[in-house]
Amino acid sequence: MRTALLRSVETALRRGSSSSHFLRRPFSSGSFPDRKVAILGAAGGIGQPLSLLLKLNPLVSSLSLYDIAGTPGVAADVSHINTRAEVAGYAGEDQLGKALEGSDVVIIPAGVPRKPGMTRDDLFNINAGIVKSLATAIAKYCPNAVVNMISNPVNSTVPIAAEVFKKAGTYDEKKLFGVTTLDVLRAKTFYAAKAKVPVEEVNVPVVGGHAGITILPLFSQATPASNSLSHEDIKALTKRTQDGGTEVVEAKAGKGSATLSMAYAGAIFAEACLKGLNGVPDIIECSFVQSNITELPFFASKVRLGKNGVEEVLGLGPLSDFEKQGLESLKSELKSSIEKGIKFASEN
């Protein structure tokens, strides 16, 4: 029998997703194809809870945990949980290839976290190099994998990975995703509280990028709709969504950044990718991907997921005047972050 805790986790994961089709019970290992998921940075603050959540996911048959150190312990710990996924831990660069081989989905939370006073761009010089080396290994050992980028600044690390894959001749724009799901979760949570609607019923698309003003929640498209929110309410909700990461960094007072909520968001998006790979229809999530819906080469919007990754990048839909203004305001900063990533990849 499955425990009440595990059932509650599965329910929460389904509620977190914006997709219209969810996993059906009863779960059994024979219900789904074998899928290997690799987590790069699995011993870190995001990586450990993310490893736990993916061990609980019946879509995962093989869970590969990699970090520069500490991963054998994390792997041993989560391997004792009586769920389908077989777990292996790999530590050190010499084991990276083995960790990646045969992966269907690779999730990258590796890198240093934000600290008080730091912006995501302050992380750039450290995390950019980490992402470049990991992307190089992905191109070599599992070039066909779907890649979920969590390492910040996502607005720059996704373009870095794209350039690495292009140089290696393995780039498939349908399989590279910046994980912006946490922005969506925050928008849903904050909207539900303010509009006084059940949070599990709420959906709010979030577009643009994954830092500060580049994060643009489209509350005019929120469901269920609310007529009780003023323009000032919408402005405040937008600001809080944009500053959600900073809110957590400051609350932790130098002890870390958003790790638990980010792990949950990463697990939701990974499950959406796995469902898409398995042919489940109508899987739609917001993500930062190569895009032509604006003049920018990468942009976050709703994306339909399928057997090859991105099936369709969906348009923005109707925007309020406030959202139109926000869209124009974010473009310069997002363009700069994208170009910064491309420049780093070309010069290093």
Short mmCIF file of C-alpha atoms in Angstrom, two decimals:
data_model
loop_
_atom_site.label_atom_id
_atom_site.label_comp_id
_atom_site.label_asym_id
_atom_site.label_seq_id
_atom_site.Cartn_x
_atom_site.Cartn_y
_atom_site.Cartn_z
CA MET A 1 0.00 0.00 0.00
CA ARG A 2 1.20 3.48 -0.79
CA THR A 3 1.58 5.74 2.23
CA ALA A 4 -0.65 8.73 2.87
CA LEU A 5 2.43 10.97 2.67
CA LEU A 6 3.37 9.69 -0.77
CA ARG A 7 -0.19 10.07 -2.01
CA SER A 8 -0.24 13.65 -0.74
CA VAL A 9 3.03 14.43 -2.54
CA GLU A 10 1.63 13.05 -5.80
CA THR A 11 -1.51 15.13 -5.36
CA ALA A 12 0.54 18.25 -4.73
CA LEU A 13 2.64 17.62 -7.84
CA ARG A 14 -0.47 17.26 -9.95
CA ARG A 15 -1.94 20.45 -8.51
CA GLY A 16 1.29 22.32 -9.19
CA SER A 17 1.19 21.45 -12.85
CA SER A 18 -0.80 23.59 -15.27
CA SER A 19 -1.26 20.66 -17.67
CA SER A 20 -4.72 19.35 -18.25
CA HIS A 21 -3.85 15.64 -18.14
CA PHE A 22 -2.49 14.09 -15.00
CA LEU A 23 -1.16 10.72 -13.99
CA ARG A 24 -3.86 8.21 -13.16
CA ARG A 25 -3.79 5.77 -10.26
CA PRO A 26 -3.09 2.99 -9.59
CA PHE A 27 0.61 3.45 -10.31
CA SER A 28 2.74 0.45 -11.20
CA SER A 29 6.20 0.11 -12.67
CA GLY A 30 4.70 -1.59 -15.71
CA SER A 31 2.47 1.38 -16.51
CA PHE A 32 5.20 3.61 -17.94
CA PRO A 33 8.27 3.25 -20.16
CA ASP A 34 11.73 3.26 -18.63
CA ARG A 35 13.09 6.79 -18.23
CA LYS A 36 16.45 7.86 -16.84
CA VAL A 37 16.69 11.26 -15.17
CA ALA A 38 20.05 12.78 -14.22
CA ILE A 39 20.38 15.59 -11.67
CA LEU A 40 23.60 17.59 -11.92
CA GLY A 41 24.19 19.29 -8.60
CA ALA A 42 22.26 16.66 -6.64
CA ALA A 43 24.05 17.21 -3.32
CA GLY A 44 23.14 20.90 -3.10
CA GLY A 45 20.31 22.81 -1.50
CA ILE A 46 18.00 22.35 -4.49
CA GLY A 47 19.46 19.04 -5.62
CA GLN A 48 18.73 17.07 -2.46
CA PRO A 49 14.99 17.79 -2.17
CA LEU A 50 14.69 17.52 -5.95
CA SER A 51 16.28 14.06 -5.76
CA LEU A 52 13.73 13.08 -3.12
CA LEU A 53 10.78 14.32 -5.17
CA LEU A 54 11.93 12.54 -8.32
CA LYS A 55 12.50 9.31 -6.37
CA LEU A 56 8.80 9.53 -5.51
CA ASN A 57 7.80 9.93 -9.18
CA PRO A 58 6.66 6.67 -10.81
CA LEU A 59 7.63 7.97 -14.27
CA VAL A 60 11.32 7.73 -13.28
CA SER A 61 12.87 4.26 -13.57
CA SER A 62 16.51 5.33 -13.14
CA LEU A 63 17.67 8.31 -11.08
CA SER A 64 21.28 9.39 -11.59
CA LEU A 65 22.63 11.82 -9.00
CA TYR A 66 25.81 13.77 -9.77
CA ASP A 67 27.81 16.42 -7.93
CA ILE A 68 31.44 17.25 -7.31
CA ALA A 69 31.14 15.66 -3.85
CA GLY A 70 28.59 14.23 -1.42
CA THR A 71 26.42 12.43 -3.94
CA PRO A 72 27.01 8.82 -2.84
CA GLY A 73 25.48 9.73 0.53
CA VAL A 74 22.46 11.42 -1.01
CA ALA A 75 21.99 8.45 -3.36
CA ALA A 76 22.23 5.93 -0.52
CA ASP A 77 19.72 7.92 1.51
CA VAL A 78 16.99 8.27 -1.12
CA SER A 79 17.61 4.75 -2.50
CA HIS A 80 16.02 3.27 0.63
CA ILE A 81 12.63 4.73 -0.33
CA ASN A 82 10.39 1.94 -1.64
CA THR A 83 9.53 3.41 -5.04
CA ARG A 84 10.29 2.40 -8.61
CA ALA A 85 13.40 4.41 -9.45
CA GLU A 86 16.78 2.76 -9.09
CA VAL A 87 19.26 5.29 -7.74
CA ALA A 88 22.98 5.72 -8.45
CA GLY A 89 25.30 8.40 -7.10
CA TYR A 90 28.33 9.81 -8.92
CA ALA A 91 30.93 12.22 -7.53
CA GLY A 92 33.72 14.06 -9.34
CA GLU A 93 34.28 15.00 -12.97
CA ASP A 94 35.66 11.57 -13.86
CA GLN A 95 32.21 10.07 -13.15
CA LEU A 96 30.15 12.69 -15.00
CA GLY A 97 30.02 10.74 -18.24
CA LYS A 98 28.69 7.62 -16.54
CA ALA A 99 26.11 9.70 -14.71
CA LEU A 100 24.84 11.14 -17.99
CA GLU A 101 24.91 8.16 -20.35
CA GLY A 102 21.44 7.10 -21.47
CA SER A 103 19.62 9.99 -19.81
CA ASP A 104 16.24 11.04 -21.15
CA VAL A 105 16.05 14.17 -19.00
CA VAL A 106 18.95 16.10 -17.43
CA ILE A 107 18.18 18.65 -14.72
CA ILE A 108 20.85 21.21 -13.81
CA PRO A 109 20.52 22.90 -10.40
CA ALA A 110 24.33 23.03 -10.02
CA GLY A 111 26.06 26.23 -8.97
CA VAL A 112 26.26 28.66 -6.07
CA PRO A 113 23.09 30.07 -4.45
CA ARG A 114 22.17 33.72 -4.09
CA LYS A 115 23.08 35.51 -0.87
CA PRO A 116 21.64 38.74 0.57
CA GLY A 117 22.44 41.70 -1.67
CA MET A 118 23.29 39.50 -4.66
CA THR A 119 21.40 39.63 -7.92
CA ARG A 120 21.20 36.65 -10.24
CA ASP A 121 23.74 38.38 -12.43
CA ASP A 122 26.19 38.44 -9.52
CA LEU A 123 26.20 34.68 -9.81
CA PHE A 124 27.12 34.81 -13.46
CA ASN A 125 30.89 34.43 -13.41
CA ILE A 126 30.80 31.32 -11.23
CA ASN A 127 27.71 29.59 -12.56
CA ALA A 128 28.39 30.37 -16.22
CA GLY A 129 31.57 28.29 -16.14
CA ILE A 130 29.85 25.43 -14.34
CA VAL A 131 27.00 25.36 -16.85
CA LYS A 132 29.38 25.49 -19.80
CA SER A 133 31.35 22.46 -18.57
CA LEU A 134 28.20 20.47 -17.79
CA ALA A 135 26.65 21.32 -21.17
CA THR A 136 29.84 20.16 -22.87
CA ALA A 137 29.49 16.80 -21.13
CA ILE A 138 25.80 16.53 -22.04
CA ALA A 139 26.68 17.12 -25.71
CA LYS A 140 29.18 14.26 -25.50
CA TYR A 141 27.38 11.65 -23.41
CA CYS A 142 23.61 12.21 -23.90
CA PRO A 143 23.15 14.63 -26.81
CA ASN A 144 19.49 13.69 -27.30
CA ALA A 145 18.40 14.35 -23.72
CA VAL A 146 15.87 16.98 -22.72
CA VAL A 147 17.74 19.56 -20.63
CA ASN A 148 16.04 21.44 -17.77
CA MET A 149 18.17 24.44 -16.72
CA ILE A 150 17.69 25.65 -13.15
CA SER A 151 21.13 27.21 -12.55
CA ASN A 152 20.90 30.99 -12.38
CA PRO A 153 20.95 33.37 -14.10
CA VAL A 154 18.64 31.31 -16.33
CA ASN A 155 18.32 34.25 -18.74
CA SER A 156 22.04 33.73 -19.51
CA THR A 157 22.69 30.05 -18.73
CA VAL A 158 20.18 28.80 -21.29
CA PRO A 159 21.89 30.77 -24.10
CA ILE A 160 25.27 29.47 -22.85
CA ALA A 161 24.07 25.87 -23.12
CA ALA A 162 22.61 26.56 -26.56
CA GLU A 163 25.93 27.89 -27.82
CA VAL A 164 27.83 24.91 -26.38
CA PHE A 165 25.44 22.51 -28.08
CA LYS A 166 25.71 24.41 -31.37
CA LYS A 167 29.50 24.14 -31.30
CA ALA A 168 29.22 20.43 -30.62
CA GLY A 169 26.72 19.98 -33.45
CA THR A 170 24.07 18.59 -31.10
CA TYR A 171 21.78 21.59 -30.56
CA ASP A 172 18.06 20.87 -30.72
CA GLU A 173 16.10 23.94 -29.69
CA LYS A 174 13.14 21.70 -28.84
CA LYS A 175 15.06 20.05 -26.02
CA LEU A 176 16.53 22.97 -24.07
CA PHE A 177 14.37 24.53 -21.35
CA GLY A 178 14.92 27.21 -18.74
CA VAL A 179 12.84 26.23 -15.72
CA THR A 180 10.64 29.20 -14.80
CA THR A 181 8.00 27.12 -13.01
CA LEU A 182 8.74 28.70 -9.62
CA ASP A 183 7.61 32.08 -10.99
CA VAL A 184 4.32 30.43 -11.96
CA LEU A 185 3.91 28.82 -8.52
CA ARG A 186 4.53 32.14 -6.80
CA ALA A 187 2.06 33.95 -9.06
CA LYS A 188 -0.58 31.28 -8.37
CA THR A 189 0.00 31.37 -4.61
CA PHE A 190 -0.01 35.16 -4.28
CA TYR A 191 -3.01 35.58 -6.60
CA ALA A 192 -5.07 32.95 -4.79
CA ALA A 193 -4.46 34.59 -1.42
CA LYS A 194 -5.35 38.07 -2.65
CA ALA A 195 -8.35 37.03 -4.77
CA LYS A 196 -9.56 34.62 -2.06
CA VAL A 197 -9.92 31.68 -4.45
CA PRO A 198 -8.82 28.06 -3.88
CA VAL A 199 -5.11 27.93 -4.75
CA GLU A 200 -5.33 24.45 -6.28
CA GLU A 201 -7.75 25.79 -8.92
CA VAL A 202 -5.58 28.76 -9.94
CA ASN A 203 -3.54 29.08 -13.10
CA VAL A 204 -1.47 32.13 -14.06
CA PRO A 205 0.84 32.22 -17.09
CA VAL A 206 4.19 33.91 -16.50
CA VAL A 207 6.21 35.11 -19.47
CA GLY A 208 9.46 36.93 -20.26
CA GLY A 209 12.48 35.72 -18.33
CA HIS A 210 13.50 34.50 -14.89
CA ALA A 211 14.92 37.49 -13.02
CA GLY A 212 13.44 40.70 -11.61
CA ILE A 213 11.48 42.81 -14.07
CA THR A 214 11.94 40.20 -16.82
CA ILE A 215 9.38 38.09 -14.91
CA LEU A 216 5.94 39.11 -16.20
CA PRO A 217 2.92 37.35 -14.66
CA LEU A 218 -0.17 37.73 -16.82
CA PHE A 219 -2.78 38.19 -14.11
CA SER A 220 -5.29 39.38 -16.72
CA GLN A 221 -5.33 35.76 -17.94
CA ALA A 222 -5.52 34.22 -14.46
CA THR A 223 -8.18 31.59 -13.84
CA PRO A 224 -10.49 31.62 -12.06
CA ALA A 225 -10.91 35.29 -12.95
CA SER A 226 -11.39 37.80 -10.16
CA ASN A 227 -13.15 41.14 -10.37
CA SER A 228 -12.14 42.08 -6.84
CA LEU A 229 -8.53 43.05 -7.61
CA SER A 230 -7.69 46.69 -8.29
CA HIS A 231 -4.95 47.97 -10.56
CA GLU A 232 -2.86 48.61 -7.45
CA ASP A 233 -3.43 45.02 -6.33
CA ILE A 234 -2.19 43.74 -9.70
CA LYS A 235 0.87 45.98 -9.54
CA ALA A 236 1.67 44.72 -6.04
CA LEU A 237 1.17 41.07 -7.03
CA THR A 238 3.42 41.56 -10.04
CA LYS A 239 6.12 43.16 -7.92
CA ARG A 240 5.95 40.42 -5.30
CA THR A 241 6.19 37.71 -7.97
CA GLN A 242 9.22 39.44 -9.49
CA ASP A 243 10.86 39.78 -6.06
CA GLY A 244 9.91 36.32 -4.79
CA GLY A 245 13.46 35.02 -4.84
CA THR A 246 14.75 38.05 -2.96
CA GLU A 247 11.98 37.63 -0.38
CA VAL A 248 13.28 34.14 0.44
CA VAL A 249 16.96 35.14 0.37
CA GLU A 250 16.31 37.93 2.87
CA ALA A 251 14.11 35.73 5.08
CA LYS A 252 16.87 33.12 5.28
CA ALA A 253 19.25 35.88 6.38
CA GLY A 254 22.36 34.66 4.64
CA LYS A 255 21.60 30.96 5.12
CA GLY A 256 20.52 30.25 1.54
CA SER A 257 18.06 30.98 -1.23
CA ALA A 258 14.84 29.42 -2.52
CA THR A 259 15.76 25.73 -2.44
CA LEU A 260 12.67 23.81 -1.32
CA SER A 261 10.16 25.67 -3.48
CA MET A 262 12.61 25.55 -6.40
CA ALA A 263 13.02 21.79 -5.99
CA TYR A 264 9.24 21.41 -6.03
CA ALA A 265 9.02 23.57 -9.17
CA GLY A 266 11.81 21.56 -10.80
CA ALA A 267 10.00 18.31 -10.01
CA ILE A 268 6.78 19.62 -11.55
CA PHE A 269 8.50 20.70 -14.75
CA ALA A 270 10.51 17.46 -15.02
CA GLU A 271 7.30 15.47 -14.68
CA ALA A 272 5.70 17.56 -17.43
CA CYS A 273 8.67 16.79 -19.72
CA LEU A 274 8.44 13.08 -18.91
CA LYS A 275 4.71 13.04 -19.63
CA GLY A 276 5.39 14.77 -22.94
CA LEU A 277 8.09 12.24 -23.85
CA ASN A 278 5.65 9.45 -23.00
CA GLY A 279 3.06 10.84 -25.42
CA VAL A 280 0.54 12.24 -22.94
CA PRO A 281 -1.39 14.92 -24.87
CA ASP A 282 -1.95 18.57 -23.97
CA ILE A 283 0.97 19.03 -21.57
CA ILE A 284 1.41 22.79 -21.32
CA GLU A 285 3.84 24.60 -19.02
CA CYS A 286 5.61 27.96 -19.09
CA SER A 287 9.33 27.78 -19.87
CA PHE A 288 12.23 29.91 -21.15
CA VAL A 289 12.98 28.53 -24.62
CA GLN A 290 14.19 29.50 -28.07
CA SER A 291 11.30 31.53 -29.39
CA ASN A 292 10.09 33.77 -32.18
CA ILE A 293 7.04 35.21 -30.44
CA THR A 294 9.04 38.39 -29.74
CA GLU A 295 12.15 39.81 -31.38
CA LEU A 296 14.28 38.17 -28.66
CA PRO A 297 15.90 34.79 -29.43
CA PHE A 298 14.82 33.28 -26.08
CA PHE A 299 11.64 34.01 -24.20
CA ALA A 300 9.44 32.37 -21.57
CA SER A 301 5.87 31.62 -22.48
CA LYS A 302 3.46 28.71 -22.48
CA VAL A 303 4.90 25.71 -24.30
CA ARG A 304 3.19 22.53 -25.45
CA LEU A 305 5.40 19.54 -24.62
CA GLY A 306 5.58 16.32 -26.59
CA LYS A 307 7.68 13.32 -27.57
CA ASN A 308 10.46 15.54 -28.97
CA GLY A 309 10.40 18.20 -26.27
CA VAL A 310 8.80 21.42 -27.50
CA GLU A 311 5.84 20.66 -29.73
CA GLU A 312 4.70 24.27 -29.95
CA VAL A 313 5.68 27.60 -28.45
CA LEU A 314 2.37 29.27 -27.70
CA GLY A 315 1.67 32.97 -28.16
CA LEU A 316 1.20 35.51 -25.40
CA GLY A 317 -2.54 35.93 -25.83
CA PRO A 318 -4.37 39.17 -25.03
CA LEU A 319 -2.47 41.48 -22.66
CA SER A 320 -3.72 44.29 -20.45
CA ASP A 321 -2.22 47.74 -20.93
CA PHE A 322 -0.19 47.22 -17.74
CA GLU A 323 1.18 43.92 -19.11
CA LYS A 324 1.95 45.48 -22.50
CA GLN A 325 3.98 48.13 -20.70
CA GLY A 326 5.74 45.45 -18.64
CA LEU A 327 6.56 43.49 -21.78
CA GLU A 328 8.25 46.47 -23.40
CA SER A 329 10.07 47.35 -20.18
CA LEU A 330 11.61 43.90 -19.74
CA LYS A 331 13.00 43.48 -23.25
CA SER A 332 16.15 45.55 -22.84
CA GLU A 333 17.31 43.76 -19.69
CA LEU A 334 16.42 40.32 -21.05
CA LYS A 335 18.22 41.05 -24.32
CA SER A 336 21.32 42.09 -22.40
CA SER A 337 21.28 38.90 -20.28
CA ILE A 338 20.88 36.70 -23.34
CA GLU A 339 23.75 38.45 -25.13
CA LYS A 340 25.91 38.14 -22.03
CA GLY A 341 25.47 34.38 -22.09
CA ILE A 342 26.20 34.10 -25.80
CA LYS A 343 29.30 36.26 -25.43
CA PHE A 344 30.60 34.16 -22.54
CA ALA A 345 30.15 30.94 -24.49
CA SER A 346 31.94 32.35 -27.55
CA GLU A 347 34.89 33.75 -25.61
CA ASN A 348 35.53 30.84 -23.23
#
